[in-house]
Short mmCIF file of C-alpha atoms and ligand atoms in Angstrom, two decimals:
data_model
loop_
_atom_site.label_atom_id
_atom_site.label_comp_id
_atom_site.label_asym_id
_atom_site.label_seq_id
_atom_site.Cartn_x
_atom_site.Cartn_y
_atom_site.Cartn_z
CA UNK A 1 0.09 -0.13 0.08
CA UNK A 2 1.63 3.26 -1.07
CA UNK A 3 -0.74 6.11 -1.73
CA UNK A 4 -3.87 5.45 0.10
CA UNK A 5 -1.89 4.57 3.41
CA UNK A 6 -3.08 7.75 4.95
CA UNK A 7 -6.76 6.58 4.44
CA UNK A 8 -6.70 2.97 3.81
CA UNK A 9 -10.18 1.61 4.78
CA UNK A 10 -10.67 4.28 7.16
CA UNK A 11 -13.69 5.30 5.45
CA UNK A 12 -15.07 1.80 5.84
CA UNK A 13 -17.32 2.99 8.49
CA UNK A 14 -18.02 6.33 7.30
CA UNK A 15 -21.70 5.96 6.97
CA UNK A 16 -24.37 3.96 8.65
CA UNK A 17 -24.15 0.48 7.15
CA UNK A 18 -27.84 -0.03 7.75
CA UNK A 19 -28.89 2.61 5.39
CA UNK A 20 -29.85 1.51 1.91
CA UNK A 21 -27.20 2.08 -0.81
CA UNK A 22 -29.03 5.36 -2.07
CA UNK A 23 -29.02 6.89 1.31
CA UNK A 24 -25.36 6.25 1.90
CA UNK A 25 -24.63 8.49 -0.92
CA UNK A 26 -27.31 11.09 0.07
CA UNK A 27 -26.05 11.27 3.68
CA UNK A 28 -22.57 12.61 2.24
CA UNK A 29 -24.17 15.31 0.03
CA UNK A 30 -24.66 18.19 2.35
CA UNK A 31 -21.04 18.21 3.52
CA UNK A 32 -19.94 17.92 -0.06
CA UNK A 33 -22.21 20.72 -1.33
CA UNK A 34 -21.13 22.93 1.49
CA UNK A 35 -17.32 22.19 0.92
CA UNK A 36 -17.63 23.01 -2.83
CA UNK A 37 -19.78 26.04 -2.10
CA UNK A 38 -17.22 27.46 0.36
CA UNK A 39 -14.35 26.74 -2.00
CA UNK A 40 -16.14 28.55 -4.65
CA UNK A 41 -17.06 31.50 -2.44
CA UNK A 42 -13.60 31.91 -1.10
CA UNK A 43 -11.39 31.06 -4.07
CA UNK A 44 -13.71 31.00 -7.06
CA UNK A 45 -11.58 33.64 -8.79
CA UNK A 46 -8.25 31.91 -8.32
CA UNK A 47 -6.37 30.71 -11.41
CA UNK A 48 -5.08 27.04 -11.21
CA UNK A 49 -3.66 26.93 -14.74
CA UNK A 50 -3.01 28.63 -17.90
CA UNK A 51 -4.90 28.38 -21.29
CA UNK A 52 -2.27 28.85 -24.03
CA UNK A 53 -2.79 29.02 -27.68
CA UNK A 54 -1.19 25.56 -27.96
CA UNK A 55 -3.76 24.10 -25.51
CA UNK A 56 -6.51 25.63 -27.48
CA UNK A 57 -5.41 24.08 -30.62
CA UNK A 58 -3.98 20.89 -28.91
CA UNK A 59 -7.04 19.35 -27.68
CA UNK A 60 -6.97 21.11 -24.34
CA UNK A 61 -4.07 18.86 -23.22
CA UNK A 62 -3.05 19.36 -19.59
CA UNK A 63 -5.90 22.12 -18.90
CA UNK A 64 -7.59 21.32 -15.50
CA UNK A 65 -11.30 21.88 -16.35
CA UNK A 66 -13.15 19.36 -14.67
CA UNK A 67 -13.60 18.25 -11.13
CA UNK A 68 -14.56 14.70 -9.88
CA UNK A 69 -14.15 13.09 -6.56
CA UNK A 70 -14.23 9.62 -8.13
CA UNK A 71 -10.85 9.17 -9.69
CA UNK A 72 -7.71 10.82 -10.72
CA UNK A 73 -4.83 10.05 -13.23
CA UNK A 74 -1.41 10.82 -11.88
CA UNK A 75 1.16 10.95 -14.54
CA UNK A 76 3.44 8.48 -12.80
CA UNK A 77 1.21 6.57 -10.31
CA UNK A 78 -1.32 6.03 -12.83
CA UNK A 79 -5.00 5.67 -12.11
CA UNK A 80 -6.35 6.34 -8.54
CA UNK A 81 -9.84 5.39 -8.04
CA UNK A 82 -11.06 7.15 -4.67
CA UNK A 83 -7.23 7.55 -3.90
CA UNK A 84 -6.53 3.88 -4.28
CA UNK A 85 -3.85 2.62 -6.99
CA UNK A 86 -4.70 -0.32 -9.32
CA UNK A 87 -2.47 -2.64 -7.24
CA UNK A 88 -4.15 -1.64 -3.99
CA UNK A 89 -7.68 -2.15 -5.56
CA UNK A 90 -6.51 -5.56 -6.88
CA UNK A 91 -5.07 -6.47 -3.36
CA UNK A 92 -7.77 -4.95 -1.22
CA UNK A 93 -11.21 -5.22 -2.94
CA UNK A 94 -13.36 -8.15 -1.77
CA UNK A 95 -13.23 -11.54 -3.50
CA UNK A 96 -15.25 -14.63 -3.20
CA UNK A 97 -13.56 -17.62 -2.10
CA UNK A 98 -11.29 -19.26 -4.61
CA UNK A 99 -10.99 -16.23 -6.77
CA UNK A 100 -7.69 -14.06 -6.89
CA UNK A 101 -9.59 -11.03 -8.58
CA UNK A 102 -12.33 -8.65 -7.40
CA UNK A 103 -15.92 -8.67 -7.05
CA UNK A 104 -17.05 -5.76 -9.50
CA UNK A 105 -19.92 -5.20 -7.18
CA UNK A 106 -17.30 -3.87 -4.61
CA UNK A 107 -15.58 -1.62 -7.11
CA UNK A 108 -18.93 -0.10 -8.04
CA UNK A 109 -19.69 0.31 -4.41
CA UNK A 110 -16.30 2.22 -4.11
CA UNK A 111 -16.84 4.28 -7.12
CA UNK A 112 -20.51 5.28 -6.27
CA UNK A 113 -20.54 5.41 -2.29
CA UNK A 114 -16.92 6.49 -1.60
CA UNK A 115 -16.48 3.94 1.21
CA UNK A 116 -14.15 0.98 0.91
CA UNK A 117 -16.41 -2.12 0.49
CA UNK A 118 -16.71 -4.95 2.82
CA UNK A 119 -17.47 -8.33 1.21
CA UNK A 120 -20.99 -7.80 2.47
CA UNK A 121 -21.21 -4.38 0.52
CA UNK A 122 -19.59 -5.95 -2.65
CA UNK A 123 -22.12 -8.86 -2.44
CA UNK A 124 -25.07 -6.37 -1.70
CA UNK A 125 -24.29 -4.54 -5.10
CA UNK A 126 -23.86 -7.82 -7.02
CA UNK A 127 -27.41 -8.86 -5.42
CA UNK A 128 -28.96 -5.46 -6.53
CA UNK A 129 -27.60 -6.09 -10.04
CA UNK A 130 -28.85 -9.72 -10.17
CA UNK A 131 -32.44 -8.17 -9.21
CA UNK A 132 -32.42 -6.20 -12.07
CA UNK A 133 -31.22 -8.29 -14.97
CA UNK A 134 -33.03 -8.62 -18.18
CA UNK A 135 -32.94 -6.51 -21.51
CA UNK A 136 -36.15 -5.80 -23.16
CA UNK A 137 -36.91 -8.08 -26.27
CA UNK A 138 -37.10 -5.37 -28.74
CA UNK A 139 -33.67 -4.36 -27.98
CA UNK A 140 -32.25 -7.82 -28.86
CA UNK A 141 -34.51 -7.67 -32.17
CA UNK A 142 -32.97 -4.44 -32.89
CA UNK A 143 -29.51 -5.81 -32.76
CA UNK A 144 -30.46 -8.81 -34.87
CA UNK A 145 -31.81 -6.62 -37.65
CA UNK A 146 -28.49 -4.79 -37.95
CA UNK A 147 -26.17 -5.69 -41.07
CA UNK A 148 -23.40 -8.08 -40.50
CA UNK A 149 -20.82 -5.31 -41.20
CA UNK A 150 -21.98 -3.23 -38.07
CA UNK A 151 -19.13 -2.85 -35.74
CA UNK A 152 -20.06 -4.44 -32.36
CA UNK A 153 -19.50 -0.92 -30.80
CA UNK A 154 -22.14 0.57 -32.88
CA UNK A 155 -24.50 -2.28 -31.62
CA UNK A 156 -23.36 -1.58 -27.99
CA UNK A 157 -24.10 2.10 -28.30
CA UNK A 158 -27.44 1.46 -30.05
CA UNK A 159 -28.47 -1.15 -27.41
CA UNK A 160 -28.07 1.47 -24.65
CA UNK A 161 -29.93 4.21 -26.55
CA UNK A 162 -32.78 1.84 -27.36
CA UNK A 163 -33.15 1.18 -23.74
CA UNK A 164 -33.48 5.08 -22.99
CA UNK A 165 -37.50 4.82 -23.09
CA UNK A 166 -37.17 2.93 -19.66
CA UNK A 167 -35.11 5.74 -18.13
CA UNK A 168 -36.60 6.59 -14.70
CA UNK A 169 -34.81 9.77 -14.56
CA UNK A 170 -36.22 11.14 -17.77
CA UNK A 171 -39.73 10.36 -16.43
CA UNK A 172 -38.98 11.93 -13.04
CA UNK A 173 -37.82 14.95 -14.74
CA UNK A 174 -40.79 15.22 -16.93
CA UNK A 175 -42.94 14.87 -13.71
CA UNK A 176 -41.24 17.82 -12.31
CA UNK A 177 -38.58 16.38 -9.92
CA UNK A 178 -36.01 19.15 -8.27
CA UNK A 179 -32.81 19.37 -10.13
CA UNK A 180 -31.07 18.50 -6.78
CA UNK A 181 -32.96 15.32 -6.21
CA UNK A 182 -32.46 14.30 -9.81
CA UNK A 183 -29.48 12.12 -8.87
CA UNK A 184 -31.83 9.54 -7.11
CA UNK A 185 -33.49 8.46 -10.13
CA UNK A 186 -30.25 8.57 -12.03
CA UNK A 187 -28.80 6.22 -9.51
CA UNK A 188 -31.92 3.76 -10.31
CA UNK A 189 -31.08 4.11 -13.96
CA UNK A 190 -27.39 3.50 -13.21
CA UNK A 191 -28.04 0.31 -11.44
CA UNK A 192 -30.58 -0.95 -14.07
CA UNK A 193 -28.19 -0.10 -16.85
CA UNK A 194 -24.88 -1.60 -15.15
CA UNK A 195 -26.76 -4.71 -14.16
CA UNK A 196 -27.40 -5.45 -17.70
CA UNK A 197 -24.01 -4.56 -19.23
CA UNK A 198 -22.48 -8.17 -19.30
CA UNK A 199 -25.72 -9.45 -20.95
CA UNK A 200 -25.85 -6.72 -23.56
CA UNK A 201 -22.27 -7.49 -24.43
CA UNK A 202 -22.77 -11.26 -24.41
CA UNK A 203 -25.75 -10.83 -26.63
CA UNK A 204 -23.92 -8.73 -29.22
CA UNK A 205 -21.20 -11.46 -29.17
CA UNK A 206 -23.54 -14.29 -29.51
CA UNK A 207 -25.36 -12.58 -32.33
CA UNK A 208 -22.25 -11.53 -34.20
CA UNK A 209 -19.99 -14.52 -33.63
CA UNK A 210 -21.91 -17.46 -32.27
CA UNK A 211 -25.34 -19.10 -33.11
CA UNK A 212 -27.37 -15.99 -31.95
CA UNK A 213 -28.84 -17.84 -28.94
CA UNK A 214 -29.20 -15.83 -25.78
CA UNK A 215 -27.81 -17.54 -22.68
CA UNK A 216 -29.45 -16.27 -19.44
CA UNK A 217 -27.17 -15.23 -16.72
CA UNK A 218 -26.26 -17.69 -14.02
CA UNK A 219 -27.57 -16.43 -10.67
CA UNK A 220 -24.67 -18.16 -8.86
CA UNK A 221 -21.96 -16.19 -10.63
CA UNK A 222 -20.67 -12.55 -10.08
CA UNK A 223 -21.14 -9.71 -12.65
CA UNK A 224 -17.73 -10.29 -14.46
CA UNK A 225 -17.83 -13.94 -14.63
CA UNK A 226 -21.39 -14.01 -15.97
CA UNK A 227 -20.21 -12.48 -19.09
CA UNK A 228 -17.97 -15.57 -19.60
CA UNK A 229 -20.92 -17.79 -18.87
CA UNK A 230 -23.21 -15.99 -21.36
CA UNK A 231 -20.74 -16.38 -24.19
CA UNK A 232 -20.54 -20.27 -23.39
CA UNK A 233 -17.18 -19.89 -21.37
CA UNK A 234 -18.66 -20.65 -18.08
CA UNK A 235 -16.79 -23.58 -17.30
CA UNK A 236 -13.18 -21.86 -18.03
CA UNK A 237 -12.22 -20.84 -14.67
CA UNK A 238 -9.13 -18.89 -15.79
CA UNK A 239 -11.18 -16.87 -18.42
CA UNK A 240 -13.69 -15.93 -15.57
CA UNK A 241 -10.67 -14.64 -13.62
CA UNK A 242 -9.46 -12.76 -16.57
CA UNK A 243 -13.11 -11.12 -16.96
CA UNK A 244 -12.90 -10.07 -13.28
CA UNK A 245 -9.31 -8.43 -13.89
CA UNK A 246 -10.22 -6.83 -17.01
CA UNK A 247 -13.40 -5.29 -15.71
CA UNK A 248 -11.65 -3.90 -12.61
CA UNK A 249 -8.92 -2.47 -14.73
CA UNK A 250 -11.15 -0.55 -17.26
CA UNK A 251 -13.78 0.71 -15.07
CA UNK A 252 -12.67 4.23 -14.81
CA UNK A 253 -10.06 6.98 -15.62
CA UNK A 254 -11.07 10.30 -14.32
CA UNK A 255 -13.36 12.62 -16.18
CA UNK A 256 -11.10 14.27 -18.95
CA UNK A 257 -10.64 11.18 -21.26
CA UNK A 258 -12.68 11.39 -24.37
CA UNK A 259 -15.59 9.03 -23.43
CA UNK A 260 -15.92 10.22 -19.75
CA UNK A 261 -15.81 13.81 -21.02
CA UNK A 262 -18.29 13.22 -23.74
CA UNK A 263 -20.61 11.35 -21.28
CA UNK A 264 -20.18 14.21 -18.80
CA UNK A 265 -20.96 16.88 -21.43
CA UNK A 266 -24.15 15.15 -22.47
CA UNK A 267 -25.17 14.53 -18.91
CA UNK A 268 -24.46 18.26 -18.08
CA UNK A 269 -27.54 19.06 -20.21
CA UNK A 270 -29.56 16.85 -17.83
CA UNK A 271 -29.87 14.37 -20.49
CA UNK A 272 -30.41 10.93 -18.95
CA UNK A 273 -28.02 8.20 -18.25
CA UNK A 274 -28.83 6.14 -21.23
CA UNK A 275 -28.38 9.22 -23.60
CA UNK A 276 -24.92 10.16 -21.92
CA UNK A 277 -23.53 6.63 -21.74
CA UNK A 278 -24.36 5.93 -25.41
CA UNK A 279 -22.61 9.19 -26.36
CA UNK A 280 -19.59 8.12 -24.06
CA UNK A 281 -19.46 4.66 -26.01
CA UNK A 282 -19.20 6.58 -29.23
CA UNK A 283 -16.04 8.36 -28.24
CA UNK A 284 -14.61 5.28 -26.92
CA UNK A 285 -15.04 3.73 -30.32
CA UNK A 286 -12.34 5.90 -31.68
CA UNK A 287 -9.09 4.37 -32.67
CA UNK A 288 -7.09 6.99 -30.54
CA UNK A 289 -9.11 5.91 -27.49
CA UNK A 290 -10.71 2.55 -26.64
CA UNK A 291 -10.65 1.07 -30.23
CA UNK A 292 -6.93 1.08 -29.65
CA UNK A 293 -7.29 -2.45 -28.10
CA UNK A 294 -8.71 -3.69 -31.46
CA UNK A 295 -6.02 -1.90 -33.23
CA UNK A 296 -3.20 -3.34 -31.26
CA UNK A 297 -4.36 -6.88 -31.77
CA UNK A 298 -4.57 -6.22 -35.53
CA UNK A 299 -1.07 -4.59 -35.51
CA UNK A 300 0.52 -7.64 -33.63
CA UNK A 301 -1.18 -10.15 -35.91
CA UNK A 302 0.17 -8.28 -38.80
CA UNK A 303 3.59 -8.50 -37.30
CA UNK A 304 3.28 -12.29 -36.88
CA UNK A 305 1.92 -12.86 -40.15
CA UNK A 306 4.94 -10.86 -41.75
CA UNK A 307 7.60 -12.70 -39.78
CA UNK A 308 5.88 -16.08 -39.41
CA UNK A 309 6.41 -15.82 -35.54
CA UNK A 310 8.53 -13.83 -33.06
CA UNK A 311 10.37 -11.29 -35.02
CA UNK A 312 13.98 -10.14 -33.82
CA UNK A 313 14.38 -6.92 -32.12
CA UNK A 314 15.69 -5.37 -35.43
CA UNK A 315 12.84 -6.65 -37.56
CA UNK A 316 10.41 -5.40 -35.07
CA UNK A 317 11.95 -1.96 -35.01
CA UNK A 318 11.96 -1.93 -38.80
CA UNK A 319 8.06 -2.75 -38.75
CA UNK A 320 7.31 0.02 -36.30
CA UNK A 321 9.46 2.40 -38.29
CA UNK A 322 7.15 1.41 -41.34
CA UNK A 323 4.07 2.12 -39.36
CA UNK A 324 5.36 5.43 -38.38
CA UNK A 325 6.54 6.37 -41.87
CA UNK A 326 3.02 5.75 -43.14
CA UNK A 327 1.82 8.43 -40.76
CA UNK A 328 -0.09 6.03 -38.52
CA UNK A 329 0.23 5.72 -34.78
CA UNK A 330 1.59 2.80 -32.80
CA UNK A 331 -1.59 1.49 -31.15
CA UNK A 332 -1.26 0.83 -27.38
CA UNK A 333 1.46 3.20 -26.91
CA UNK A 334 1.40 6.91 -25.62
CA UNK A 335 -0.96 8.74 -23.34
CA UNK A 336 -2.37 12.00 -22.81
CA UNK A 337 -1.70 12.05 -19.18
CA UNK A 338 0.57 9.14 -18.20
CA UNK A 339 4.30 9.58 -18.35
CA UNK A 340 5.17 5.85 -17.32
CA UNK A 341 4.01 2.35 -18.22
CA UNK A 342 0.24 2.19 -17.45
CA UNK A 343 -0.32 0.44 -14.19
CA UNK A 344 -3.40 -1.29 -16.06
CA UNK A 345 -0.76 -2.78 -18.50
CA UNK A 346 1.31 -4.02 -15.86
CA UNK A 347 -1.47 -5.74 -14.04
CA UNK A 348 -2.37 -7.56 -17.24
CA UNK A 349 1.19 -8.27 -17.98
CA UNK A 350 1.51 -9.97 -14.53
CA UNK A 351 -1.65 -12.09 -15.38
CA UNK A 352 -0.23 -13.07 -18.64
CA UNK A 353 3.12 -14.16 -17.02
CA UNK A 354 1.26 -16.38 -14.70
CA UNK A 355 -1.50 -17.77 -17.11
CA UNK A 356 -0.01 -17.72 -20.40
CA UNK A 357 3.74 -17.42 -20.36
CA UNK A 358 4.45 -19.40 -23.36
CA UNK A 359 1.78 -17.83 -25.73
CA UNK A 360 3.22 -16.63 -28.79
CA UNK A 361 1.40 -13.32 -29.12
CA UNK A 362 2.15 -12.60 -25.38
CA UNK A 363 5.84 -13.12 -26.25
CA UNK A 364 5.33 -10.58 -29.01
CA UNK A 365 3.80 -8.03 -26.65
CA UNK A 366 6.86 -8.50 -24.55
CA UNK A 367 9.30 -8.02 -27.23
CA UNK A 368 7.27 -4.85 -28.37
CA UNK A 369 7.63 -3.53 -24.96
CA UNK A 370 11.28 -3.92 -25.22
CA UNK A 371 11.69 -2.28 -28.58
CA UNK A 372 8.80 0.32 -28.75
CA UNK A 373 9.77 2.92 -26.19
CA UNK A 374 13.18 3.59 -27.93
CA UNK A 375 11.57 3.77 -31.34
CA UNK A 376 9.10 6.16 -30.15
CA UNK A 377 11.58 8.24 -28.30
CA UNK A 378 13.60 8.59 -31.32
CA UNK A 379 10.66 10.33 -33.11
CA UNK A 380 11.58 13.30 -30.72
CA UNK A 381 7.92 14.30 -30.56
CA UNK A 382 5.96 11.77 -28.20
CA UNK A 383 5.54 12.73 -24.58
CA UNK A 384 4.97 9.20 -23.31
CA UNK A 385 6.66 6.42 -25.26
CA UNK A 386 5.37 3.65 -22.89
CA UNK A 387 2.44 1.25 -23.15
CA UNK A 388 -1.12 2.01 -22.24
CA UNK A 389 -3.82 -0.23 -20.96
CA UNK A 390 -4.61 -1.30 -24.83
CA UNK A 391 -1.08 -2.59 -25.53
CA UNK A 392 -2.02 -5.99 -24.09
CA UNK A 393 -5.76 -6.38 -23.25
CA UNK A 394 -6.98 -7.86 -26.56
CA UNK A 395 -4.00 -10.19 -26.62
CA UNK A 396 -5.31 -11.77 -23.23
CA UNK A 397 -8.77 -12.01 -24.64
CA UNK A 398 -7.39 -13.63 -27.84
CA UNK A 399 -5.69 -16.45 -25.82
CA UNK A 400 -9.09 -17.31 -24.38
CA UNK A 401 -10.75 -17.55 -27.71
CA UNK A 402 -12.18 -14.02 -28.13
CA UNK A 403 -10.47 -13.94 -31.59
CA UNK A 404 -12.43 -11.02 -33.11
CA UNK A 405 -10.20 -7.83 -32.57
CA UNK A 406 -13.23 -5.52 -32.82
CA UNK A 407 -15.08 -6.95 -29.99
CA UNK A 408 -12.44 -6.01 -27.32
CA UNK A 409 -13.81 -2.25 -27.18
CA UNK A 410 -17.10 -3.79 -26.15
CA UNK A 411 -15.58 -5.25 -23.24
CA UNK A 412 -13.75 -2.00 -22.57
CA UNK A 413 -17.16 -0.22 -22.67
CA UNK A 414 -18.99 -2.81 -20.53
CA UNK A 415 -16.41 -1.95 -17.76
CA UNK A 416 -16.06 1.76 -18.43
CA UNK A 417 -19.91 2.43 -18.13
CA UNK A 418 -19.38 1.58 -14.34
CA UNK A 419 -17.28 4.80 -14.03
CA UNK A 420 -19.24 6.90 -16.35
CA UNK A 421 -22.49 6.15 -14.56
CA UNK A 422 -20.97 6.87 -11.20
CA UNK A 423 -19.58 10.12 -12.61
CA UNK A 424 -23.00 11.02 -13.84
CA UNK A 425 -24.86 10.33 -10.69
CA UNK A 426 -22.45 12.46 -8.74
CA UNK A 427 -22.39 15.15 -11.21
CA UNK A 428 -26.13 15.60 -10.51
CA UNK A 429 -25.85 15.13 -6.74
CA UNK A 430 -23.48 17.95 -6.58
CA UNK A 431 -25.39 20.06 -9.12
CA UNK A 432 -22.50 20.62 -11.50
CA UNK A 433 -23.24 23.15 -14.34
CA UNK A 434 -24.04 22.68 -17.87
CA UNK A 435 -20.74 22.74 -19.81
CA UNK A 436 -20.30 25.82 -22.32
CA UNK A 437 -16.82 26.83 -22.84
CA UNK A 438 -16.23 29.58 -25.47
CA UNK A 439 -14.61 29.12 -28.95
CA UNK A 440 -12.61 31.51 -30.99
CA UNK A 441 -11.76 31.92 -34.69
CA UNK A 442 -8.11 31.81 -35.65
CA UNK A 443 -8.41 35.52 -36.69
CA UNK A 444 -9.45 36.27 -33.22
CA UNK A 445 -6.68 34.28 -31.76
CA UNK A 446 -4.17 35.99 -33.95
CA UNK A 447 -5.41 39.35 -32.91
CA UNK A 448 -5.37 38.30 -29.36
CA UNK A 449 -1.58 37.42 -29.47
CA UNK A 450 -0.27 39.71 -31.96
CA UNK A 451 -1.87 42.91 -31.63
CA UNK A 452 -0.84 46.42 -30.66
CA UNK A 453 -1.90 46.90 -26.98
CA UNK A 454 -4.82 48.94 -28.11
CA UNK A 455 -6.06 46.40 -30.61
CA UNK A 456 -5.47 43.69 -28.06
CA UNK A 457 -7.78 45.13 -25.49
CA UNK A 458 -10.66 45.63 -27.87
CA UNK A 459 -10.30 42.07 -29.29
CA UNK A 460 -10.30 40.55 -25.84
CA UNK A 461 -13.42 42.47 -24.75
CA UNK A 462 -15.06 41.45 -28.00
CA UNK A 463 -14.11 37.72 -27.67
CA UNK A 464 -15.14 37.77 -24.07
CA UNK A 465 -18.42 39.78 -24.38
CA UNK A 466 -21.28 37.48 -23.13
N1 NMX B 501 2.61 6.34 -32.26
C1 NMX B 501 2.92 7.35 -32.83
N2 NMX B 501 2.92 8.73 -32.84
C2 NMX B 501 2.25 9.02 -31.63
C3 NMX B 501 1.89 8.02 -30.64
C4 NMX B 501 2.05 6.70 -31.07
N3 NMX B 501 1.64 5.65 -30.30
N4 NMX B 501 1.51 8.60 -29.54
C5 NMX B 501 1.73 10.03 -29.77
N5 NMX B 501 2.22 10.12 -30.96
C6 NMX B 501 2.47 11.46 -31.45
C7 NMX B 501 1.22 12.21 -31.53
O1 NMX B 501 0.41 11.96 -32.67
C8 NMX B 501 1.88 13.62 -31.66
O2 NMX B 501 2.12 13.82 -33.00
P1 NMX B 501 1.79 15.26 -33.81
O3 NMX B 501 2.59 16.23 -33.11
O4 NMX B 501 2.53 15.00 -35.16
O5 NMX B 501 0.27 15.24 -33.96
C9 NMX B 501 2.97 13.67 -30.82
O6 NMX B 501 3.45 12.13 -30.83
C10 NMX B 501 2.79 14.09 -29.43
O7 NMX B 501 1.75 13.44 -28.98
P2 NMX B 501 1.62 13.31 -27.28
O8 NMX B 501 1.59 14.59 -26.77
O9 NMX B 501 2.71 12.38 -26.95
O10 NMX B 501 0.17 12.34 -27.14
P3 NMX B 501 -1.42 12.84 -27.13
O11 NMX B 501 -1.52 13.36 -25.64
O12 NMX B 501 -1.55 14.00 -28.30
O13 NMX B 501 -1.99 11.76 -27.53
C11 NMX B 501 -2.64 9.25 -27.64
C12 NMX B 501 -2.23 10.56 -26.63
C13 NMX B 501 -3.20 8.16 -26.62
C14 NMX B 501 -3.97 9.82 -28.31
C15 NMX B 501 -1.52 9.09 -28.50
O14 NMX B 501 -0.16 8.55 -27.65
C16 NMX B 501 -1.78 7.77 -29.42
O15 NMX B 501 -2.36 8.20 -30.63
N6 NMX B 501 -1.58 6.56 -29.14
C17 NMX B 501 -1.86 5.45 -30.06
C18 NMX B 501 -3.34 5.11 -29.87
C19 NMX B 501 -3.80 4.61 -28.40
O16 NMX B 501 -3.04 3.76 -28.08
N7 NMX B 501 -4.71 5.08 -27.78
C20 NMX B 501 -5.34 4.44 -26.63
C21 NMX B 501 -5.19 5.48 -25.25
C22 NMX B 501 -5.60 4.76 -24.24
N8 NMX B 501 -7.13 4.44 -24.29
O17 NMX B 501 -7.53 3.36 -23.97
O18 NMX B 501 -7.79 5.39 -24.47
C1 MLT B 502 -8.76 5.62 -20.70
O1 MLT B 502 -8.67 4.49 -20.04
O2 MLT B 502 -9.70 6.20 -20.83
C2 MLT B 502 -7.49 6.01 -21.48
O3 MLT B 502 -6.35 5.61 -20.80
C3 MLT B 502 -7.55 7.38 -22.31
C4 MLT B 502 -7.30 8.65 -21.31
O4 MLT B 502 -7.03 8.35 -20.00
O5 MLT B 502 -7.13 9.57 -21.95
#
């Protein structure tokens, strides 16, 4: 335990354990609202960063523009969920007997309630999910009508959008609920939606790659392992462990990454959770974001096919240089915030060393890790030449028979919606504002940075006129 030593498990008894799940969140809100209000009252006009011209044109990289209590990405420590590192989460989150990886019910409890879960808490979330299982038949019919060429991420986003008519929050809003109470029906939607994510993912998999038959969830299995069961892999104990690990690692990544930010933006208009989560998935489906897991696997398979096995270091370097010379990115490498190897990569690497040390694709992943940082460093422009979560995730899935590269992002999204839904509930609980930054034309930017003093002040006042 490194980071969270100061507060490890101390908040395990923060709220009254006899309170229902919703009230454990509700009990914390007055203090949170006061804390943020007094911060704004006293320090609202303090600057905590600078917006430069390169940041405006450079995807707002490095601009602190969002606040969330749920998670934070530290450039060297990596992801911290409620202050806990990936390794701490893997070690400390509750597990059931004979499993080495966490129950996702426990992680969702931590994301939502901000208290470190006991086994009982984790099991209570798993039980709430179990009670809410079931996707409407018309959603399955809709997925079946889609053409074979439809990407599984398109189906995933569509399925969630199609479930929107059942939004409890949308209905409550139309009946006139207070803005400050809106988080309660949002939480209801969050539980209903997240309960069904493994089933939605498995249904997509079964329609696209198996015989189309739907397998009902097994009530004796946990949320992650049920995905394995519903795609016909229920008897593969090691794959169920991988599902638990995968779902733990991909569940959240603060609020500024493209899918979280998209989902947050949509939710800030008071759109319901189905609308904002579907939008978030559309951002995750981009190759610079979650689709990189698919792209990595395709890249690794192309290397294998070129060299008929494990290439030498020199061959691999050559292949990478070719990819770069075609003005493509090396998928699975680089990051907008991290400046070290992603802790989520390392956790999956450890799993592979234990469960599939001889696998040829894993050995290629290893070799890429030896070669790629140097190659990328030599480009002279990359800020982080190390692997991210996607550099290995699809390789592990492939080993267990998920051989369709494009499906891996659906698994990423299945897990990530746990985080996005928790952010959405808390954003409404804290009454965060609708997002509405300003934009400028290049002429205005030029005038702002290259004018005489007199011109500059008139342009600034024009640009900032409300
Ligand atoms: N391969 C080739 N070039 C790269 C790579 C890479 N893996 N990563 C960054 N660069 C380039 C980048 O395109 C930019 O070039 P230019 O100035 O010509 O536009 C330059 O290096 C500086 O970029 P950075 O500031 O290091 O990275 P940035 O924050 O802009 O982008 C990523 C972050 C993740 C989008 C970028 O590293 C990338 O495209 N990686 C490959 C795709 C990938 O693995 N994405 C998954 C990220 C994790 N996830 O799951 O979402
Ligand atoms: C993520 O997990 O969302 C990725 O690492 C992307 C990011 O953080 O920018």
